[in-house]
Every structure is written in C-alpha cells, then in structure tokens.
PDB file of C-alpha atoms in Angstrom:
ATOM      1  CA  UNK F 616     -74.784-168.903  54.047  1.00 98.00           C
ATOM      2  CA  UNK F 617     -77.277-169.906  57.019  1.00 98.00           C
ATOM      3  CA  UNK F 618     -75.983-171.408  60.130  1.00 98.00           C
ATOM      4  CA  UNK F 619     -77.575-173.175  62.851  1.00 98.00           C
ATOM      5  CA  UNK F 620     -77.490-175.932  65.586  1.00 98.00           C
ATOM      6  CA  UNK F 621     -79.748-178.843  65.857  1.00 98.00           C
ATOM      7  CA  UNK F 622     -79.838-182.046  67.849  1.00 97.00           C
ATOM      8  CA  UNK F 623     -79.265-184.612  65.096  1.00 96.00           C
ATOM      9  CA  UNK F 624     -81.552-187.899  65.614  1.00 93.00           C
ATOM     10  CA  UNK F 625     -78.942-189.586  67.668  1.00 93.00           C
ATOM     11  CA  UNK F 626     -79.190-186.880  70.188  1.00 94.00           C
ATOM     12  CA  UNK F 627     -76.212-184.929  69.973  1.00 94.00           C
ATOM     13  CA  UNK F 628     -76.034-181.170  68.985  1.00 96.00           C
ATOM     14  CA  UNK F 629     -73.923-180.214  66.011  1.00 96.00           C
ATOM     15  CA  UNK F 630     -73.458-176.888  64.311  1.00 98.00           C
ATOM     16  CA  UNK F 631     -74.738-177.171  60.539  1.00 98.00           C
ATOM     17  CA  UNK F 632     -75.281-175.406  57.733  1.00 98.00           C
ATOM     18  CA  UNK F 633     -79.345-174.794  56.661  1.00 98.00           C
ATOM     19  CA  UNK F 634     -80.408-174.538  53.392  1.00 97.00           C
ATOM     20  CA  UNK F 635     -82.156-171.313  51.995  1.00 94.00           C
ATOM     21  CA  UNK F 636     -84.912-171.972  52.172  1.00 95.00           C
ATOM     22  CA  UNK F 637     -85.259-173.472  55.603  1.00 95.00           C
ATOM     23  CA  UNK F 638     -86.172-177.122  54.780  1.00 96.00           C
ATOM     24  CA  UNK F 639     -82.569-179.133  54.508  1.00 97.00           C
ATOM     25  CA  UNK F 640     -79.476-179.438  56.925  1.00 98.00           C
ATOM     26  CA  UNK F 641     -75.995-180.281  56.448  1.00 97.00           C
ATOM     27  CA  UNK F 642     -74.650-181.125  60.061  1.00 97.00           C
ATOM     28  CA  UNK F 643     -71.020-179.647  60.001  1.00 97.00           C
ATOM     29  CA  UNK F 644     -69.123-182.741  61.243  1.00 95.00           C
ATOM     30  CA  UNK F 645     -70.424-184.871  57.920  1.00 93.00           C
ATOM     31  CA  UNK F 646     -68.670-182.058  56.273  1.00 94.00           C
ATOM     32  CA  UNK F 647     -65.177-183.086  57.879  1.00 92.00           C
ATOM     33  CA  UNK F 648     -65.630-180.016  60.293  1.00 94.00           C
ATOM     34  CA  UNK F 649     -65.721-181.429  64.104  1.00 90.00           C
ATOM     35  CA  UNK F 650     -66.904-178.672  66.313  1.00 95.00           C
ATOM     36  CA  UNK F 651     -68.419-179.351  69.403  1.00 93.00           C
ATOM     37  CA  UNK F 652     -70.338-175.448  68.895  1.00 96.00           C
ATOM     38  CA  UNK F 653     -71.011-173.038  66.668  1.00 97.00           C
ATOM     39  CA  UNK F 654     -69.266-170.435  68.283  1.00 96.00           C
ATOM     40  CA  UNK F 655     -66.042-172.662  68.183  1.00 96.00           C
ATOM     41  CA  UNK F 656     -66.649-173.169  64.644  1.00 97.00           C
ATOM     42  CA  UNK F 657     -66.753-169.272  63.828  1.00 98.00           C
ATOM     43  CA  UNK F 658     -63.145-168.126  63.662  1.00 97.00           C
ATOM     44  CA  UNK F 659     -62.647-170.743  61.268  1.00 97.00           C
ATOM     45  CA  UNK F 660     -65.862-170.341  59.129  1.00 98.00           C
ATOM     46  CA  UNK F 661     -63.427-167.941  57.262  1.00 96.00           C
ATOM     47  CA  UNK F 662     -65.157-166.747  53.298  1.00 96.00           C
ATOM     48  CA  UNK F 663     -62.394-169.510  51.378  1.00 96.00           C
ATOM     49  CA  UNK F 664     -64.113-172.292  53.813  1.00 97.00           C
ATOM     50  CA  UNK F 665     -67.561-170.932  53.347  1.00 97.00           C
ATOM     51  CA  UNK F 666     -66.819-171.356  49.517  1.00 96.00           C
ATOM     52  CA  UNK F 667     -65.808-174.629  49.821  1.00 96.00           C
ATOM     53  CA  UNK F 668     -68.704-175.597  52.500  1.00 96.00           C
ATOM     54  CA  UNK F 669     -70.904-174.312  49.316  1.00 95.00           C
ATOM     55  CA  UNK F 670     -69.526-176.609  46.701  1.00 94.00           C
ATOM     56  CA  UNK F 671     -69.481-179.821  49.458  1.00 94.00           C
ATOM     57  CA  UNK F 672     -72.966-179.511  50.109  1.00 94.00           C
ATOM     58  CA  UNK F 673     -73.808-179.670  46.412  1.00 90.00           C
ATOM     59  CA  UNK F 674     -72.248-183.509  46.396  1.00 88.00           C
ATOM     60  CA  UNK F 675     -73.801-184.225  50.030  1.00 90.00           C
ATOM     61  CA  UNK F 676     -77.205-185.395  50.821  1.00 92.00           C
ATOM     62  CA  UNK F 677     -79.298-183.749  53.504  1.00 96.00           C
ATOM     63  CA  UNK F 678     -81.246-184.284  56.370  1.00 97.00           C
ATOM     64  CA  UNK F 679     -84.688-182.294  56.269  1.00 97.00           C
ATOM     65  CA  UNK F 680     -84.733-180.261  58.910  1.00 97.00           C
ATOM     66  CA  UNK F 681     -88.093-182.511  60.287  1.00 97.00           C
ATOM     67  CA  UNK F 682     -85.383-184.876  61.000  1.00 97.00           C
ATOM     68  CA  UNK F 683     -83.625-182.650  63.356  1.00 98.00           C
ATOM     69  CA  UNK F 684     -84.512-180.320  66.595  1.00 97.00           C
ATOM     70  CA  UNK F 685     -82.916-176.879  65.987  1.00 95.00           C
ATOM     71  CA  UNK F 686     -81.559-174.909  68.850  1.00 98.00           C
ATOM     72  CA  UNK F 687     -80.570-171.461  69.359  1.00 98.00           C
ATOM     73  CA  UNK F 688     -77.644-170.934  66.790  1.00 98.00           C
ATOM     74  CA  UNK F 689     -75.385-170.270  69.714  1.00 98.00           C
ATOM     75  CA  UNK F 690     -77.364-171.957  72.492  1.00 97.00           C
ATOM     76  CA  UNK F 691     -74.926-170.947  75.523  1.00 97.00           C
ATOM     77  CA  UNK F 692     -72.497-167.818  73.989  1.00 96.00           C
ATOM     78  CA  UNK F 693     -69.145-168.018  75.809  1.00 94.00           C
ATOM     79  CA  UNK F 694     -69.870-164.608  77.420  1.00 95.00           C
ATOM     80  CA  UNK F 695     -72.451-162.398  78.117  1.00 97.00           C
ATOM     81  CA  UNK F 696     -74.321-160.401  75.250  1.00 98.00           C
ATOM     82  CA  UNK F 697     -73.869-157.127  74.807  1.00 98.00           C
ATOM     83  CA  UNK F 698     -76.590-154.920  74.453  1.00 97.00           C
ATOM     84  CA  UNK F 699     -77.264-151.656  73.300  1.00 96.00           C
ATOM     85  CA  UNK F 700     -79.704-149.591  75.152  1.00 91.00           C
ATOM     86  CA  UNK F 701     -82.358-146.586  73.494  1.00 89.00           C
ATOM     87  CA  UNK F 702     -80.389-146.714  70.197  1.00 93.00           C
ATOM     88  CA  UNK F 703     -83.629-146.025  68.187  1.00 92.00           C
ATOM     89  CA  UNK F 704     -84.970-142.357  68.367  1.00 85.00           C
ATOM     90  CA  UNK F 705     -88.487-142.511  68.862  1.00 74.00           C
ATOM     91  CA  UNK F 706     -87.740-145.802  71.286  1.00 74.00           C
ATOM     92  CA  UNK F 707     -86.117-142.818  73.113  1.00 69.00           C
ATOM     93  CA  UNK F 708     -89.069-141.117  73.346  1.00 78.00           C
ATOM     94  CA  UNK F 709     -91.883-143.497  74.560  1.00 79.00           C
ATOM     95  CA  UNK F 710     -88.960-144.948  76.872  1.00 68.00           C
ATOM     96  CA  UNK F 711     -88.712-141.423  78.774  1.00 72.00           C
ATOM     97  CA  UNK F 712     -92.543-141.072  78.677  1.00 72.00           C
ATOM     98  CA  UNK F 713     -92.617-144.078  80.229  1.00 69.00           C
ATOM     99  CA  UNK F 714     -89.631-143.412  83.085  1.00 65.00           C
ATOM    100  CA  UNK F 715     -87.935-140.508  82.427  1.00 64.00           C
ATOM    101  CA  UNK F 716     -86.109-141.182  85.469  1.00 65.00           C
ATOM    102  CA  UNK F 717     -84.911-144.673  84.278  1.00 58.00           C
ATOM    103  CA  UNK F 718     -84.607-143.884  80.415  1.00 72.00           C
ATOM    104  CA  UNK F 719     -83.945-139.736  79.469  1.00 61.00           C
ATOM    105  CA  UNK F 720     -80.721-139.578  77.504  1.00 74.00           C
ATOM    106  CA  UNK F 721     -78.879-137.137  75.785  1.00 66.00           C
ATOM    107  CA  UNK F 722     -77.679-139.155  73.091  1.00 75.00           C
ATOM    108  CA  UNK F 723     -74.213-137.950  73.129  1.00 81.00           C
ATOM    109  CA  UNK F 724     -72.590-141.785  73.955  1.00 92.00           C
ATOM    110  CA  UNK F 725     -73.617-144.864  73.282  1.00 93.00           C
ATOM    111  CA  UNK F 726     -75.840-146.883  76.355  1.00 93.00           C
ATOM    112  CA  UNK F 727     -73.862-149.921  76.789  1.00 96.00           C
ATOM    113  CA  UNK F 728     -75.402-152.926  79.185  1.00 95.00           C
ATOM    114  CA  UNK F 729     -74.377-156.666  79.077  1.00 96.00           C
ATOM    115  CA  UNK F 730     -77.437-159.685  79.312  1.00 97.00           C
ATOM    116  CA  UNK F 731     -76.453-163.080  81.042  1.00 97.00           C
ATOM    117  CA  UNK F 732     -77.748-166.126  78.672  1.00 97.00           C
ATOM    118  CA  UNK F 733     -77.207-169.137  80.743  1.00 95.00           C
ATOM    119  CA  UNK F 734     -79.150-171.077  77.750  1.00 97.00           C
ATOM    120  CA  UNK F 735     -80.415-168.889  74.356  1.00 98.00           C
ATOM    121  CA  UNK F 736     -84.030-169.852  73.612  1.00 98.00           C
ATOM    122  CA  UNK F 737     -84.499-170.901  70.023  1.00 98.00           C
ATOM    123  CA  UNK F 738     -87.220-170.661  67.648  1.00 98.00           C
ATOM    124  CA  UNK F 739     -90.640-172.122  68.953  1.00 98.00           C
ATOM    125  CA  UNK F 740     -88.761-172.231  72.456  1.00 98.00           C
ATOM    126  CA  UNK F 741     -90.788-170.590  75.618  1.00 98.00           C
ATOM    127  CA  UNK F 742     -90.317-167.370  77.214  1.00 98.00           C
ATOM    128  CA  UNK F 743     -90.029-167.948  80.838  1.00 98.00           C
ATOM    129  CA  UNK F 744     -92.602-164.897  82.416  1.00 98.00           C
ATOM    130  CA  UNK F 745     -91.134-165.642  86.324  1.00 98.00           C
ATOM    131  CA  UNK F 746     -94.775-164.239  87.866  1.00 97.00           C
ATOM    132  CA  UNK F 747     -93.384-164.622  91.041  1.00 97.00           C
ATOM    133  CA  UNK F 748     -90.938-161.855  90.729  1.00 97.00           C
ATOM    134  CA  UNK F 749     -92.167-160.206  87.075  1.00 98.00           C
ATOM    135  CA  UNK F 750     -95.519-158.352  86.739  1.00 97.00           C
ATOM    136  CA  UNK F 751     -94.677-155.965  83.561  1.00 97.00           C
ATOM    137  CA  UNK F 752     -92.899-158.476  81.060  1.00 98.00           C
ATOM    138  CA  UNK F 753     -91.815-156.698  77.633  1.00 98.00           C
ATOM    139  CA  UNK F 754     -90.390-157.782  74.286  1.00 98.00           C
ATOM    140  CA  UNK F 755     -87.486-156.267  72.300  1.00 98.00           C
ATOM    141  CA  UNK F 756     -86.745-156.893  68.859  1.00 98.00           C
ATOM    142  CA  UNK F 757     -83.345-156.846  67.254  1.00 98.00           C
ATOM    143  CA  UNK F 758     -81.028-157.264  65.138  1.00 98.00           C
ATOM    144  CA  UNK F 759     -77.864-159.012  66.707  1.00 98.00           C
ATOM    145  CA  UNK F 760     -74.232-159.069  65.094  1.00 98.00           C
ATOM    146  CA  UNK F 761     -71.805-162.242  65.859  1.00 98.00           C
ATOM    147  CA  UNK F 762     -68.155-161.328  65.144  1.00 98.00           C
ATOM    148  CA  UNK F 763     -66.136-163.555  63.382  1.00 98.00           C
ATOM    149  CA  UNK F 764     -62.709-162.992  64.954  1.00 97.00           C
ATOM    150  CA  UNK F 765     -61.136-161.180  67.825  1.00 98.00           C
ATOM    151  CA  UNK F 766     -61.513-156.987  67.480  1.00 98.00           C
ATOM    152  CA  UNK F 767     -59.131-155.062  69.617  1.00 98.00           C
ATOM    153  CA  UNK F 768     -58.600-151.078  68.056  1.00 98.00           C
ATOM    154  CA  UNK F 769     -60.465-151.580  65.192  1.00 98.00           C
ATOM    155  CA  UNK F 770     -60.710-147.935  63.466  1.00 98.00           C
ATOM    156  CA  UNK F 771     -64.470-146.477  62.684  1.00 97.00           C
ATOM    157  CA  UNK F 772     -64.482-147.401  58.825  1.00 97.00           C
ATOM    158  CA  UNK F 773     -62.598-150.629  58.854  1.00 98.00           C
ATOM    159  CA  UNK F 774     -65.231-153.108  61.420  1.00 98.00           C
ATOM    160  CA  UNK F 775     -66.922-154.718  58.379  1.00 98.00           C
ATOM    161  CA  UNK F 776     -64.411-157.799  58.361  1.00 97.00           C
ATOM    162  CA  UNK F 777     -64.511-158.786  61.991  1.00 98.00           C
ATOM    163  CA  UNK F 778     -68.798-159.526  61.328  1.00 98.00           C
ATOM    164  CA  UNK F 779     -69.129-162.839  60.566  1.00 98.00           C
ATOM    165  CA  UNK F 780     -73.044-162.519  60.566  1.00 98.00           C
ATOM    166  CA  UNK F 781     -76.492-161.189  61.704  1.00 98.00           C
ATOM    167  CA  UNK F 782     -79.659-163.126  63.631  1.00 98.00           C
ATOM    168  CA  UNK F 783     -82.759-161.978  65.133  1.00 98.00           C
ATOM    169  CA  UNK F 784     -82.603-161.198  69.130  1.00 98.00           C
ATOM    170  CA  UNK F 785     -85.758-160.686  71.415  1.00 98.00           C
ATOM    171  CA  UNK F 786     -84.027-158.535  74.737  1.00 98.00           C
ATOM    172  CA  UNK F 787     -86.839-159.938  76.840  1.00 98.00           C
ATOM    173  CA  UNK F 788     -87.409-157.339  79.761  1.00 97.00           C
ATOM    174  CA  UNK F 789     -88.763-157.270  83.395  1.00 96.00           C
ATOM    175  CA  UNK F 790     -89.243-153.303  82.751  1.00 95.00           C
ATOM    176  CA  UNK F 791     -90.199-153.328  86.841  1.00 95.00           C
ATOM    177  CA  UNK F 792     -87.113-154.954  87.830  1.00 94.00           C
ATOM    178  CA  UNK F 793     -85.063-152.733  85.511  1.00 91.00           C
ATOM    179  CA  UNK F 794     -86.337-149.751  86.500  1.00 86.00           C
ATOM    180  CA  UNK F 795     -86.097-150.556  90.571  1.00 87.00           C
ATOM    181  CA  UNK F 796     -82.377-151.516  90.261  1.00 83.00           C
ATOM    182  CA  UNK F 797     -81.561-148.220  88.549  1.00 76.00           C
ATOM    183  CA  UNK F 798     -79.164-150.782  86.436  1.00 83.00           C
ATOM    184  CA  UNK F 799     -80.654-153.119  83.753  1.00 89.00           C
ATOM    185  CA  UNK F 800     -78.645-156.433  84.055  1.00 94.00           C
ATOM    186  CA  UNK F 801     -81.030-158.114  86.390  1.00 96.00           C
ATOM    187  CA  UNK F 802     -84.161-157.027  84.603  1.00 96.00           C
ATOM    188  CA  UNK F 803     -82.554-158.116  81.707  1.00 97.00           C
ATOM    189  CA  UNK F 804     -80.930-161.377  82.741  1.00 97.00           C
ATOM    190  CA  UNK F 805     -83.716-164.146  83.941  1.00 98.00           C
ATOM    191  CA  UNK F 806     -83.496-167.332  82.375  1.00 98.00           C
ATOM    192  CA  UNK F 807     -85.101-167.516  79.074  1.00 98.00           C
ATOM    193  CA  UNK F 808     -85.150-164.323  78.784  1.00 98.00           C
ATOM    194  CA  UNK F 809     -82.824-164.300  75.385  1.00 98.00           C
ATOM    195  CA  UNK F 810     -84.318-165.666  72.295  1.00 98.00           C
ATOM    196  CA  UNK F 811     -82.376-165.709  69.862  1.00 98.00           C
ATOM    197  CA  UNK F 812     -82.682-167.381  66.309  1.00 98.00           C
ATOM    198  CA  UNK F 813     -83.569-168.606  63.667  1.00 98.00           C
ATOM    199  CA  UNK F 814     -80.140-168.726  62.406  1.00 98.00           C
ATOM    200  CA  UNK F 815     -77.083-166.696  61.680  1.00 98.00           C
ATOM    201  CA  UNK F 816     -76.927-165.480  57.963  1.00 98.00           C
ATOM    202  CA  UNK F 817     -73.245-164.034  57.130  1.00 98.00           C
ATOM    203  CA  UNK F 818     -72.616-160.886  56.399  1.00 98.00           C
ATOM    204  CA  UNK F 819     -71.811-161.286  52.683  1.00 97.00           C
ATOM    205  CA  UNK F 820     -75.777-162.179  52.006  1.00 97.00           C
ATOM    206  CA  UNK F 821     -75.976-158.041  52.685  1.00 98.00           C
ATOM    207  CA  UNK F 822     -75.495-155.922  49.942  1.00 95.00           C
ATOM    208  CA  UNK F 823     -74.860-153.099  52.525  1.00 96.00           C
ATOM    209  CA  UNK F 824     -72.418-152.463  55.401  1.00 98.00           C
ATOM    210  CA  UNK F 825     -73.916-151.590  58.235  1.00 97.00           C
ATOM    211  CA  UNK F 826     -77.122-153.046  56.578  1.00 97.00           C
ATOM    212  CA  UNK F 827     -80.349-151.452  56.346  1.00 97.00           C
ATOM    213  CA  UNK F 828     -82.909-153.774  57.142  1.00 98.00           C
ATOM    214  CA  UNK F 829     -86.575-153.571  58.122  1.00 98.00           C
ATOM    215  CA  UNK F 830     -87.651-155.412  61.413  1.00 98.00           C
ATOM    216  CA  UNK F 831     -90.991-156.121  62.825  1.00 98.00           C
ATOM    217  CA  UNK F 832     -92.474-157.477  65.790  1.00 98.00           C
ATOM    218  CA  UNK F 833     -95.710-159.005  66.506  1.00 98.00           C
ATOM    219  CA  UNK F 834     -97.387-160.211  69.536  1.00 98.00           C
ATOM    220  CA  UNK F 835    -101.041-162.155  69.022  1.00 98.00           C
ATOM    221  CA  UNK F 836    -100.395-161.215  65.659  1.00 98.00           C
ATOM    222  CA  UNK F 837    -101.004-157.732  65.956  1.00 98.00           C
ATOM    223  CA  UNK F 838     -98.175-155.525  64.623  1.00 98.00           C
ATOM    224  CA  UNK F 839     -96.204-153.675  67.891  1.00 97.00           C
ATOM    225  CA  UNK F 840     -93.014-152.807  66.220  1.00 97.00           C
ATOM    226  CA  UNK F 841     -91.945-151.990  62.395  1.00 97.00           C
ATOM    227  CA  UNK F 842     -88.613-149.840  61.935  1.00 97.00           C
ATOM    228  CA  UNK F 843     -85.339-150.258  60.036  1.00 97.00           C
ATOM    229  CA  UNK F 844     -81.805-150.459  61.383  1.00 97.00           C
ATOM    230  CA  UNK F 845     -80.646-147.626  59.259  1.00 96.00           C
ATOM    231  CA  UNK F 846     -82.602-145.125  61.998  1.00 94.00           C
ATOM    232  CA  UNK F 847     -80.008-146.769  64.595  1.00 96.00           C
ATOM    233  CA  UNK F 848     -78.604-143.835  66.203  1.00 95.00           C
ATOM    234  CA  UNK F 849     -75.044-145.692  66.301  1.00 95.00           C
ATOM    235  CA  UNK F 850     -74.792-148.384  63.769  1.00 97.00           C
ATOM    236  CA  UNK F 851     -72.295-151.137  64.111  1.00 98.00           C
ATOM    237  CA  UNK F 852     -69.364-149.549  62.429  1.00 98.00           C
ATOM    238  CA  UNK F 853     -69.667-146.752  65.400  1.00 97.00           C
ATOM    239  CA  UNK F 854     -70.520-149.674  67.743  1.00 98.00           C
ATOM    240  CA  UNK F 855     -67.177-152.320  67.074  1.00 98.00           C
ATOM    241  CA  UNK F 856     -64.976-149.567  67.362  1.00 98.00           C
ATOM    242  CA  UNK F 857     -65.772-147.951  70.127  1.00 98.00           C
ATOM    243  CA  UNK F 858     -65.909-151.542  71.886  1.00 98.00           C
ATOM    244  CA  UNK F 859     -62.928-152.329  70.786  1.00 98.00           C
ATOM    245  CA  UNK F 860     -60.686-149.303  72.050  1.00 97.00           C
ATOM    246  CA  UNK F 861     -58.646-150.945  74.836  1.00 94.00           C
ATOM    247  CA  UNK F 862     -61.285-154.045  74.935  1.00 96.00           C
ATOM    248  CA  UNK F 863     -60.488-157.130  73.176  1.00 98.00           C
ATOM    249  CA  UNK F 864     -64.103-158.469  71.460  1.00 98.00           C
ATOM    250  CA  UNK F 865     -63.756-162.274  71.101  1.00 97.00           C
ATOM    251  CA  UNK F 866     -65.008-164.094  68.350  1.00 97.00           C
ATOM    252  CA  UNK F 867     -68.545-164.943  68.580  1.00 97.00           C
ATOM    253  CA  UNK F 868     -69.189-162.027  70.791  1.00 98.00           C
ATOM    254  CA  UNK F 869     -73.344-160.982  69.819  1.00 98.00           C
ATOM    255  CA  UNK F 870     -74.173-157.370  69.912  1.00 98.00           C
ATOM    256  CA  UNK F 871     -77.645-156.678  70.046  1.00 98.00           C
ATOM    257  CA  UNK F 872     -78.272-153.114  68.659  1.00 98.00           C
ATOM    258  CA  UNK F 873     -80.969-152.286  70.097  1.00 97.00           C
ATOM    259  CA  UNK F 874     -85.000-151.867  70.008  1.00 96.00           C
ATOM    260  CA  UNK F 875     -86.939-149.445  68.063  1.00 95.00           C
ATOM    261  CA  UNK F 876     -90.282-148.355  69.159  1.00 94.00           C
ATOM    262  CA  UNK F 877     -93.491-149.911  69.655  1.00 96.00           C
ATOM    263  CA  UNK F 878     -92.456-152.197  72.665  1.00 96.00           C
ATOM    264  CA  UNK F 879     -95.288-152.814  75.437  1.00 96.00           C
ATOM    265  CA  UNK F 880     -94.196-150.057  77.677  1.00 93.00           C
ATOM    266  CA  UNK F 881     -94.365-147.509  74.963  1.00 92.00           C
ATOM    267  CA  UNK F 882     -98.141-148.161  74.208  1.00 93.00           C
ATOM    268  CA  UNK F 883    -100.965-146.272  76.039  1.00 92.00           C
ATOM    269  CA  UNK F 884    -102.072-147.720  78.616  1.00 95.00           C
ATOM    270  CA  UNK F 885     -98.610-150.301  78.447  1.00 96.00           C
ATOM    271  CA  UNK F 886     -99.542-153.621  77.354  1.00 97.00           C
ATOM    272  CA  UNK F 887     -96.863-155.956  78.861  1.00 98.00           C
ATOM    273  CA  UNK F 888     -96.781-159.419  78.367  1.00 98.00           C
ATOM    274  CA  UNK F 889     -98.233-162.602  80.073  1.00 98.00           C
ATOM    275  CA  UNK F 890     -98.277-166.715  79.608  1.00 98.00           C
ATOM    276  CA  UNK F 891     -99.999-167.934  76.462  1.00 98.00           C
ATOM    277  CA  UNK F 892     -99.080-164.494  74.785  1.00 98.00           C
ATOM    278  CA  UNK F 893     -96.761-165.329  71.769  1.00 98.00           C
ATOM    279  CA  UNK F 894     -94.219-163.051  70.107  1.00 98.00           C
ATOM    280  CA  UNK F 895     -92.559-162.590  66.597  1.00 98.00           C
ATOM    281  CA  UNK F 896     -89.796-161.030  65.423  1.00 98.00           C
ATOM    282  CA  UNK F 897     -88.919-160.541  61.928  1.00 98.00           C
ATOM    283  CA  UNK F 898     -86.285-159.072  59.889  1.00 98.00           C
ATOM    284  CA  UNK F 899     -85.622-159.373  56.733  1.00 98.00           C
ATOM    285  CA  UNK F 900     -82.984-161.316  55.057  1.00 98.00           C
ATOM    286  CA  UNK F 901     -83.093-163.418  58.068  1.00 98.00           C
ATOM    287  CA  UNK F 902     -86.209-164.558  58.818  1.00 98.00           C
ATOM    288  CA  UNK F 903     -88.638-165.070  61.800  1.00 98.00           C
ATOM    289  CA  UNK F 904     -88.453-166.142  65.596  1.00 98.00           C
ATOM    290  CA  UNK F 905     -91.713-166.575  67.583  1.00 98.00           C
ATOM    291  CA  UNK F 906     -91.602-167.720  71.105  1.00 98.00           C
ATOM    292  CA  UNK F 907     -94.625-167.913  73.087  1.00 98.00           C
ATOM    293  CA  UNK F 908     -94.959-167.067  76.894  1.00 98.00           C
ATOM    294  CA  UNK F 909     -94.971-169.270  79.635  1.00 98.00           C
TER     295      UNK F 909
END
C-alpha cells in the first residue's frame, strides 16, 4: 500500500492512501481515520487495518490525484532524520578522493549524523541552493526507512516488524559547509534541503528483508548515480539494532541509508549543482522524485 499527503481542494492537508498506479487518492479521514498527519497515523496503520483500508477503498470513490496538491509524505517529521554517512563502498572511495580529511573511514562502525527538516520538500518541490552561503551544492540519493512503532533493544535478526515502509530521500549537501565544520549537520541542514517523496510504500510490497533494490539518480537527465541497496555496507537490520541499544526509535522515525557513488563531488572535475539544474531520484518499487534547483 502507497501513502501520501495532499492538500485536498478545500485546503486542508490529509494523509491518504494513493492508488498504484499514481492517478487516484483516498484521503484517510473519508475512510473514518481522522489524523491530522501521516506520521500520527503510522502506529496505527497496523497490517489488519491496512487489510481493511484495502477492501474500503474498493466500495469508495476517488479523487484523481489532479484534484489534489501532494506534499512530502511526512512534510514536517516529529524529529530530525537520521542519516547514514559513506555506507556505500565505492561512495567511500570518491568521498576520500575528494577530502580525505573530511571523509577516510575505516569501516569498522557505522557513520551516524542527524538532518534538521523544518519542512520536507515533495515531489516537483524546489531545492533551495542558498548562493549566499553555498557555492558547491550536491545531491544524494536514497533509500529512506519510516518505522512503524517504537524500537528500543531490538536484536540484529528480529527489526523487520518495526518498518512500516520505504520512500525515496535526496540528502541535499553544502559539501563546503560540511567539510569546514568538520561535522555535517549544518551542511546538511538548510531549508529545503530534504526532499523526500513520492510516497511511502510498506514494507510488505518487498519480497525481501532488508530489500535489494536498484536506485538511480539523474541530474539534466544525464545518469550520475545507479547502485543497489544490497552493496549497503550496513543494511537496516544492522542499522535498527544498533540504534536501538539504549535509544528508544519513535514511530515514524526516517533513516536514510545512505548514498552510493556518482554524486557531484565524486566526478572529475566535481560538478556541483546550481539554480535551474533539476534532479531525479529513482528506485524501484517506489518510484521517482525530481526537484529542480532554485
């Protein structure tokens, strides 16, 4: 099942489910479900509701989606995302070339970072480039897990219940920011800086746990990035649990697992970003989320 937000015609903003294949919504409220967010809706989005969302739909007309403006899935996330940082091997490699000082790792733990998302930029939505403070903008593709209730201990081998689903997430980067603060929050942080969309498809459209899916990313339609979240050097299994040793992950927490390579500073000479540039992320089984720069 797909879910997303949208501003229905009268204005307000209502989670709702979206059809398959992109073209119908089902606002969750005409369902009997009043959620002011979708990230209040998730604990309770549980598979036996999800099963009977499916058969309610089948009885309920539709709006096309023409007739609504979709949003981020989770426009403003309660807390900060969490972000995994050179978890792709040969992203490893052109990050050192670029700054070993800033990037060389071992490999040996996991490179946890959070990203502030005062408002999540959806589908079609801008990419703020802040020229007056940015000069080497760079895109990140990936894939992003929401959890579907609280984790706290979760053993490696048993995280597959507490993912309630997977979107697309573009970790927007001011690499020359990151790199000067020796820390990557601010770099990472600047408003509109977090697309994420177009939806969240649950985890039980995956045939495999962690999944292996191919992702892409594309900027003036010219191919930068094409990998597969199988090479993740910690997948989500390894990921939840270690989180969630002596740290309580809420529901709706997104965990964005990191970039593989092919991002602008990786190329030779680095191509970074500017306004009237547009991106694209794909992955599949979830779709596509192109933002252009502004």
């Amino acid at each position: 099942m797909r879910f997303i937000t949208c501003r229905l015609p009268d204005g307000v903003e209502d989670p709702a489910i979206l059809s398959e294949d992109g073209r119908q919504v089902w606002p969750l409220s005409w369902l009997g479900l009043s959620y002011e967010t979708l990230s209040d809706a998730i604990p309770f989005l549980t598979p036996q509701v999800r099963a009977g969302l499916s058969l309610a739909v089948a009885g309920i007309p539709a709006l096309p989606i023409e007739a609504v403006t979709p949003e981020s899935p989770i426009p403003a996330p309660a807390q900060d995302v969490i972000c995994l940082g050179i978890n792709y091997m040969a992203h490893s490699d052109e990050a050192e070339k670029y700054s070993a000082d800033a990037f060389a790792t071992q490999h040996q733990d996991a490179i946890y970072f959070s990203k502030r998302v005062t408002r999540a930029v959806p589908d079609g939505g801008a990419i703020e480039a802040h020229t007056d403070l940015v000069k080497k903008l760079d895109y990140e593709c990936e894939l992003a897990v929401v959890l579907g209730k609280d984790a706290k201990d979760v053993p490696t081998g048993q995280t597959q219940d507490y993912v309630f689903g997977y979107t697309i997430l573009n970790d927007v980067s001011a690499r020359d920011v990151q790199t000067a603060h020796k820390q990557w929050y601010f770099g990472k942080s600047l408003d509109g800086f977090t697309p994420i969309g177009p939806c969240i498809v649950t985890a039980d459209e995956f045939a495999d746990y962690p999944p292996k899916l191919g992702l892409r990313s594309f900027v003036n339609g010219e191919k930068r990035q094409d990998s597969n979240t199988m090479l993740q050097i910690f997948d989500i299994d390894h990921v939840i649990a270690e989180l969630s040793q002596g740290m309580t992950l809420k529901a709706g927490t997104i965990i964005a697992t990191g970039t593989p390579a092919g991002v602008g500073m990786g190329m030779d000479p680095p191509q970074f970003l500017v306004p009237g540039d547009v991106v694209r992320c794909e992955i599949d089984g979830i779709g596509s989320l192109t933002n252009p720069v502004r």
